[in-house]
Amino acid sequence: MKKGRVFSGARPTGRQHIGNYLGAIKNYVALQDDYDCIYCVVDVHALTTMEDVGEIRENTREMMLDWLAAGLDPERSIIFVQSRVPEVLELYTFFSMITPLGRLLRIPTFKEKARMQPDNVNYGLVGYPVLMAADILLYKAEVVPVGEDQAFHLEFARETARRFNLLFGQTFPEPQIRLTTAPLILGLNGVNKMSKSLDNDIELAASPEQTMERVMTAFTDPARRYLSDPGHPDVCNINHLHQFFTDSADRSAIQEACRKAEIGCVECKRILGSNINKALEDFREKRAEIAAKSGYIDEVLADGASRAEAIAKETIFEVKQNMGLI
Ligand code: TYM
């Protein structure tokens, strides 16, 4: 007997990075044991920021390869593309009628995106959290595994569930956020969150050489300018990343050596790069195997869409009934 339903989604940004993995995908995989899980490639959300819409299909394929190789199991979980189940757009429209515009304009992620693309502050960008609430509530998900950067959106989805229930009667559960132990991974510049658009990421599917090269460009403790300066692992992003790829005895030894200036940043990064490569060896092998199966991803997504649609139709019927539309 499963404990309930899980939903999560990600924009089709292509190859996933270790921030996506540690912050979200790790939980997607783990939750499959105890929950009915639904994972969605949110292509409609991507349209709010995407410059080149033509990339969405290829990006979806690359992302699916990462998800499947990381352990998402289409036998146990529903995996699908958002636009293939158009009921979400109905719910999005209904929710938009009960959402105060002022509330959306105050959401920090909207302000941030509006700042980043001042020439394209489109209507969909303002409604982004409404569509995300529709994603989650359409499937009546109780648990939503995401990174910390999605916390405001989750809070908004909870509010939307409460508002709808208050206006039209109990319909939706209030979804709970589920964070991993690494809810926010910083990028290689050590300042912003790791993200593809900031080009500060390490892709899961990168080659060992590319991975090592990327790690070598990472910023470390800014106070350590010379090899002879003692380091401060507590403020060093490389040390933070070691936490997820290096076993604890080795990590303590590296920290100790760093504090005494017995190991340099280059060596410390080389160890990290090599441990990331070791940790991802099986993943990369499995990814190549899946990529070689022609038509497999399309099959997974078609099957996922039809299973998702069956649930979506039930919810939309209930929603319309509760709203008095039918
Ligand atoms: P997206 O596509 O930006 O990211 C996908 C998932 O990866 C997490 N993540 C991170 N976690 C830790 N450190 C990082 N540097 C990092 N970068 C990304 C994100 O938190 C996310 O969990 N709005 C969502 C997509 C979405 C969604 C949903 C999520 C649409 N509908 C419904 C959950 C439920 C987004 O843009 O994620």
Coordinates of C-alpha atoms and ligand atoms in Angstrom, one line a residue:
M1 CA 0.0 0.0 0.0
K2 CA 1.5 3.3 -1.1
K3 CA 1.6 6.3 1.2
G4 CA 0.1 8.8 -1.3
R5 CA 0.9 10.7 -4.5
V6 CA 4.1 12.6 -5.5
F7 CA 4.3 15.1 -8.3
S8 CA 7.3 17.0 -9.6
G9 CA 8.3 18.7 -12.8
A10 CA 11.3 20.3 -14.4
R11 CA 11.7 22.6 -17.4
P12 CA 13.2 20.9 -20.5
T13 CA 16.5 22.6 -20.2
G14 CA 18.4 19.6 -21.7
R15 CA 21.1 17.8 -19.9
Q16 CA 20.6 18.0 -16.1
H17 CA 23.3 19.2 -13.8
I18 CA 24.4 18.0 -10.4
G19 CA 22.3 20.7 -8.8
N20 CA 19.2 19.2 -10.4
Y21 CA 20.3 15.8 -9.3
L22 CA 21.2 16.5 -5.7
G23 CA 18.4 18.9 -5.1
A24 CA 15.6 17.0 -6.8
I25 CA 16.2 13.9 -8.9
K26 CA 17.7 12.0 -6.0
N27 CA 14.4 12.4 -4.2
Y28 CA 12.3 11.6 -7.3
V29 CA 14.1 8.2 -7.4
A30 CA 13.9 7.5 -3.7
L31 CA 10.2 8.3 -3.4
Q32 CA 9.2 5.7 -6.0
D33 CA 9.5 3.0 -3.3
D34 CA 6.7 4.4 -1.1
Y35 CA 4.6 6.7 -3.3
D36 CA 2.7 6.7 -6.6
C37 CA 4.9 9.1 -8.4
I38 CA 4.3 11.4 -11.4
Y39 CA 7.2 13.2 -13.1
C40 CA 6.6 15.8 -15.7
V41 CA 8.6 17.7 -18.3
V42 CA 7.0 21.1 -18.2
D43 CA 7.3 22.3 -21.8
V44 CA 4.5 24.9 -21.4
H45 CA 6.4 26.5 -18.6
A46 CA 9.5 26.6 -20.8
L47 CA 7.6 28.8 -23.3
T48 CA 7.6 31.7 -20.7
T49 CA 11.4 32.1 -21.1
M50 CA 12.5 30.0 -24.0
E51 CA 14.2 32.0 -26.8
D52 CA 14.5 29.0 -29.2
V53 CA 11.3 27.0 -28.9
G54 CA 12.7 24.5 -31.5
E55 CA 15.1 23.2 -28.8
I56 CA 12.3 21.9 -26.6
R57 CA 12.0 18.5 -28.2
E58 CA 15.7 17.7 -28.2
N59 CA 16.1 19.1 -24.7
T60 CA 13.2 16.8 -23.5
R61 CA 15.0 13.8 -24.9
E62 CA 18.3 14.7 -23.2
M63 CA 16.5 15.3 -19.9
M64 CA 14.6 12.0 -20.2
L65 CA 17.9 10.2 -20.7
D66 CA 19.2 11.7 -17.5
W67 CA 16.0 10.9 -15.5
L68 CA 15.9 7.3 -16.7
A69 CA 19.6 6.7 -16.2
A70 CA 19.4 8.1 -12.7
G71 CA 16.7 5.5 -11.8
L72 CA 13.3 6.9 -12.7
D73 CA 11.3 3.8 -13.5
P74 CA 8.5 4.1 -16.1
E75 CA 7.0 0.8 -14.8
R76 CA 6.5 2.3 -11.3
S77 CA 6.1 6.0 -12.1
I78 CA 4.2 8.1 -14.6
I79 CA 6.6 10.1 -16.7
F80 CA 5.1 12.5 -19.3
V81 CA 5.3 15.8 -21.1
Q82 CA 3.0 18.6 -19.7
S83 CA 1.4 19.7 -23.0
R84 CA 0.3 16.1 -23.8
V85 CA -2.2 16.3 -21.0
P86 CA -4.1 19.6 -21.9
E87 CA -6.4 19.4 -18.8
V88 CA -3.7 21.2 -16.9
L89 CA -4.5 24.3 -19.0
E90 CA -8.1 24.1 -18.0
L91 CA -7.2 24.0 -14.3
Y92 CA -4.7 26.8 -14.9
T93 CA -7.5 29.0 -16.3
F94 CA -9.9 28.2 -13.4
F95 CA -7.1 29.0 -10.9
S96 CA -6.3 32.2 -12.6
M97 CA -9.8 33.5 -11.9
I98 CA -9.3 33.1 -8.2
T99 CA -5.7 34.4 -8.0
P100 CA -5.1 38.0 -7.0
L101 CA -2.8 39.6 -9.5
G102 CA -0.9 41.5 -6.7
R103 CA 0.0 38.2 -5.1
L104 CA 1.7 37.0 -8.3
L105 CA 3.5 40.2 -8.9
R106 CA 5.1 40.0 -5.4
I107 CA 6.5 36.4 -5.9
P108 CA 10.4 36.8 -5.9
T109 CA 10.9 34.4 -8.8
F110 CA 8.7 36.6 -11.0
K111 CA 10.6 39.7 -10.0
E112 CA 13.9 37.9 -10.8
K113 CA 12.7 36.7 -14.2
A114 CA 11.3 40.1 -15.1
R115 CA 14.6 41.6 -14.2
M116 CA 16.5 39.0 -16.3
Q117 CA 14.3 39.4 -19.4
P118 CA 12.9 43.0 -19.3
D119 CA 11.9 42.9 -23.0
N120 CA 9.8 39.8 -22.5
V121 CA 7.7 40.2 -19.4
N122 CA 4.9 38.2 -20.9
Y123 CA 1.5 37.3 -19.3
G124 CA 2.6 33.7 -19.0
L125 CA 5.5 34.7 -16.9
V126 CA 3.2 36.3 -14.3
G127 CA 1.0 33.2 -14.4
Y128 CA 4.0 30.7 -14.1
P129 CA 3.2 29.8 -10.4
V130 CA -0.5 29.4 -11.3
L131 CA 0.4 26.8 -14.0
M132 CA 2.7 25.1 -11.5
A133 CA -0.1 25.0 -8.9
A134 CA -2.3 23.4 -11.6
D135 CA 0.4 20.8 -12.3
I136 CA 0.5 19.7 -8.7
L137 CA -3.2 19.9 -7.8
L138 CA -4.5 18.3 -11.1
Y139 CA -2.9 15.1 -9.7
K140 CA -3.8 15.8 -6.1
A141 CA -0.2 15.4 -5.1
E142 CA 0.5 15.4 -1.4
V143 CA 4.3 15.5 -1.7
V144 CA 6.4 17.6 -4.1
P145 CA 10.2 16.9 -4.3
V146 CA 11.9 20.1 -5.4
G147 CA 15.0 22.2 -4.6
E148 CA 14.8 25.2 -2.3
D149 CA 14.5 27.6 -5.2
Q150 CA 10.9 26.3 -5.7
A151 CA 9.8 27.0 -2.1
F152 CA 7.8 30.2 -3.0
H153 CA 6.0 28.4 -5.8
L154 CA 5.1 25.5 -3.4
E155 CA 3.7 28.0 -0.9
F156 CA 1.6 29.5 -3.6
A157 CA 0.3 26.1 -4.7
R158 CA -0.7 25.4 -1.0
E159 CA -2.5 28.8 -0.9
T160 CA -4.3 28.0 -4.2
A161 CA -5.5 24.7 -2.8
R162 CA -6.8 26.4 0.3
R163 CA -8.5 29.2 -1.6
F164 CA -10.2 26.8 -4.0
N165 CA -11.4 24.6 -1.2
L166 CA -12.7 27.6 0.7
L167 CA -14.6 28.9 -2.3
F168 CA -15.9 25.6 -3.8
G169 CA -15.6 22.9 -1.1
Q170 CA -12.9 20.4 -0.2
T171 CA -11.3 19.3 -3.4
F172 CA -7.5 19.4 -3.1
P173 CA -4.9 18.3 -0.5
E174 CA -2.3 20.9 0.5
P175 CA 0.9 19.7 -1.0
Q176 CA 4.0 19.4 1.1
I177 CA 7.5 20.3 -0.1
R178 CA 10.1 17.6 0.2
L179 CA 13.7 18.8 0.2
T180 CA 16.9 16.7 -0.1
T181 CA 19.9 17.2 2.2
A182 CA 21.3 19.4 -0.6
P183 CA 18.4 21.8 -1.3
L184 CA 20.6 24.4 -2.9
I185 CA 23.8 23.7 -4.8
L186 CA 25.8 26.7 -5.8
G187 CA 27.4 27.0 -9.2
L188 CA 31.0 26.9 -10.1
N189 CA 31.3 30.6 -9.4
G190 CA 30.3 29.8 -5.8
V191 CA 27.8 32.7 -5.7
N192 CA 24.6 31.9 -7.6
K193 CA 22.7 28.7 -7.6
M194 CA 24.0 26.1 -10.1
S195 CA 22.1 26.7 -13.3
K196 CA 22.4 26.0 -17.0
S197 CA 21.5 29.6 -18.0
L198 CA 24.3 31.0 -15.9
D199 CA 26.7 28.5 -17.4
N200 CA 28.1 27.6 -13.9
D201 CA 27.0 24.0 -13.9
I202 CA 28.4 20.4 -14.2
E203 CA 26.3 18.2 -16.4
L204 CA 25.7 14.7 -15.2
A205 CA 26.2 13.4 -18.7
A206 CA 29.5 15.3 -19.3
S207 CA 32.5 13.2 -20.2
P208 CA 35.1 12.6 -17.4
E209 CA 37.5 15.0 -19.1
Q210 CA 34.8 17.7 -19.4
T211 CA 33.8 17.2 -15.8
M212 CA 37.4 17.6 -14.6
E213 CA 37.8 20.7 -16.8
R214 CA 34.7 22.3 -15.3
V215 CA 35.6 21.5 -11.7
M216 CA 39.0 23.0 -12.3
T217 CA 37.4 26.4 -13.2
A218 CA 35.5 26.5 -9.9
F219 CA 36.0 29.3 -7.4
T220 CA 37.3 28.3 -4.0
D221 CA 37.9 30.1 -0.7
P222 CA 38.4 33.8 -1.8
A223 CA 40.7 34.5 1.2
R224 CA 43.2 31.8 0.0
R225 CA 45.2 33.6 -2.6
Y226 CA 48.5 31.7 -2.2
L227 CA 49.2 28.1 -1.7
S228 CA 50.8 28.9 1.7
D229 CA 47.6 30.7 2.9
P230 CA 45.6 28.5 5.3
G231 CA 42.2 27.7 3.8
H232 CA 38.6 27.9 5.2
P233 CA 36.7 24.9 4.1
D234 CA 33.5 26.1 5.8
V235 CA 33.1 28.9 3.2
C236 CA 34.4 27.0 0.2
N237 CA 32.0 25.7 -2.3
I238 CA 34.3 22.9 -3.3
N239 CA 34.3 21.6 0.2
H240 CA 30.5 21.7 0.1
L241 CA 30.5 19.6 -3.0
H242 CA 33.0 17.1 -1.5
Q243 CA 30.2 16.4 1.0
F244 CA 28.2 14.6 -1.7
F245 CA 31.0 12.8 -3.5
T246 CA 33.8 12.1 -1.1
D247 CA 33.6 9.8 1.8
S248 CA 33.7 11.4 5.2
A249 CA 37.2 10.2 6.3
D250 CA 38.8 11.5 3.1
R251 CA 36.8 14.7 3.5
S252 CA 38.0 15.3 7.0
A253 CA 41.6 14.7 6.0
I254 CA 41.2 17.2 3.1
Q255 CA 39.7 19.8 5.3
E256 CA 42.4 19.4 7.9
A257 CA 45.1 19.7 5.2
C258 CA 43.4 22.7 3.7
R259 CA 43.3 24.5 7.1
K260 CA 47.0 23.9 7.5
A261 CA 47.8 24.8 3.8
E262 CA 49.2 21.3 3.2
I263 CA 47.0 20.8 0.2
G264 CA 46.3 23.3 -2.6
C265 CA 43.0 24.1 -4.2
V266 CA 44.1 22.5 -7.5
E267 CA 44.7 19.2 -5.8
C268 CA 41.5 19.5 -3.8
K269 CA 39.5 20.1 -7.0
R270 CA 41.3 17.2 -8.8
I271 CA 40.1 14.9 -6.0
L272 CA 36.6 16.2 -6.3
G273 CA 36.5 15.9 -10.1
S274 CA 37.7 12.3 -9.9
N275 CA 35.2 11.4 -7.2
I276 CA 32.3 13.0 -9.2
N277 CA 33.4 10.9 -12.2
K278 CA 33.5 7.7 -10.1
A279 CA 30.1 8.4 -8.7
L280 CA 28.6 8.9 -12.2
E281 CA 30.3 6.0 -13.9
D282 CA 27.3 3.6 -13.7
F283 CA 24.9 6.5 -14.6
R284 CA 26.8 7.4 -17.7
E285 CA 27.0 3.8 -18.8
K286 CA 23.2 3.3 -18.3
R287 CA 22.5 6.5 -20.2
A288 CA 24.4 5.4 -23.2
E289 CA 22.5 2.1 -23.2
I290 CA 19.1 3.9 -23.0
A291 CA 20.1 6.3 -25.8
A292 CA 20.8 3.3 -28.1
K293 CA 17.2 2.0 -27.7
S294 CA 15.5 3.6 -30.6
G295 CA 11.9 4.8 -30.0
Y296 CA 12.1 3.9 -26.3
I297 CA 11.7 7.4 -24.9
D298 CA 8.7 8.1 -27.1
E299 CA 7.1 5.0 -25.9
V300 CA 7.7 5.9 -22.2
L301 CA 6.2 9.4 -22.8
A302 CA 3.2 8.2 -24.7
D303 CA 2.4 5.6 -22.0
G304 CA 3.0 8.2 -19.3
A305 CA 0.6 10.7 -21.0
S306 CA -2.2 8.3 -21.3
R307 CA -1.9 7.2 -17.6
A308 CA -1.7 10.9 -16.5
E309 CA -4.6 11.9 -18.6
A310 CA -6.9 9.4 -16.9
I311 CA -6.2 10.9 -13.5
A312 CA -6.4 14.5 -14.9
K313 CA -9.9 13.9 -16.5
E314 CA -11.3 12.7 -13.1
T315 CA -10.0 15.8 -11.3
I316 CA -11.3 18.2 -14.0
F317 CA -14.7 16.6 -13.8
E318 CA -14.8 17.0 -10.0
V319 CA -13.5 20.6 -10.2
K320 CA -16.2 21.6 -12.7
Q321 CA -18.8 19.9 -10.6
N322 CA -17.7 21.7 -7.4
M323 CA -17.5 25.0 -9.2
G324 CA -21.1 24.5 -10.4
L325 CA -20.1 24.4 -14.1
I326 CA -21.7 21.0 -14.7
Ligands
TYM1 P1 13.7 23.6 -12.8 O1 13.5 23.1 -14.2 O2 14.4 25.0 -12.7 O3 14.6 22.6 -11.9 C1 14.2 21.3 -11.8 C2 14.5 20.8 -10.3 O4 15.9 21.0 -10.0 C3 16.0 21.8 -8.8 N1 17.2 22.6 -8.9 C4 18.1 22.7 -7.9 N2 18.2 22.1 -6.7 C5 19.3 22.4 -6.0 N3 20.3 23.2 -6.4 C6 20.3 23.8 -7.6 N4 21.2 24.6 -8.0 C7 19.1 23.5 -8.4 N5 18.8 23.9 -9.7 C8 17.6 23.3 -9.9 C9 14.7 22.6 -8.8 O5 14.4 23.1 -7.5 C10 13.7 21.7 -9.3 O6 13.2 20.9 -8.3 N6 9.2 25.6 -11.6 C11 10.0 24.3 -11.7 C12 9.3 23.3 -12.6 C13 7.9 22.9 -12.3 C14 7.5 22.1 -11.2 C15 6.1 22.0 -11.3 C16 8.2 21.6 -10.1 C17 6.8 23.2 -13.0 N7 5.7 22.6 -12.4 C18 5.4 21.3 -10.3 C19 7.4 20.8 -9.1 C20 6.0 20.7 -9.3 C21 11.4 24.6 -12.3 O7 11.5 25.6 -13.1 O8 12.3 23.7 -12.0

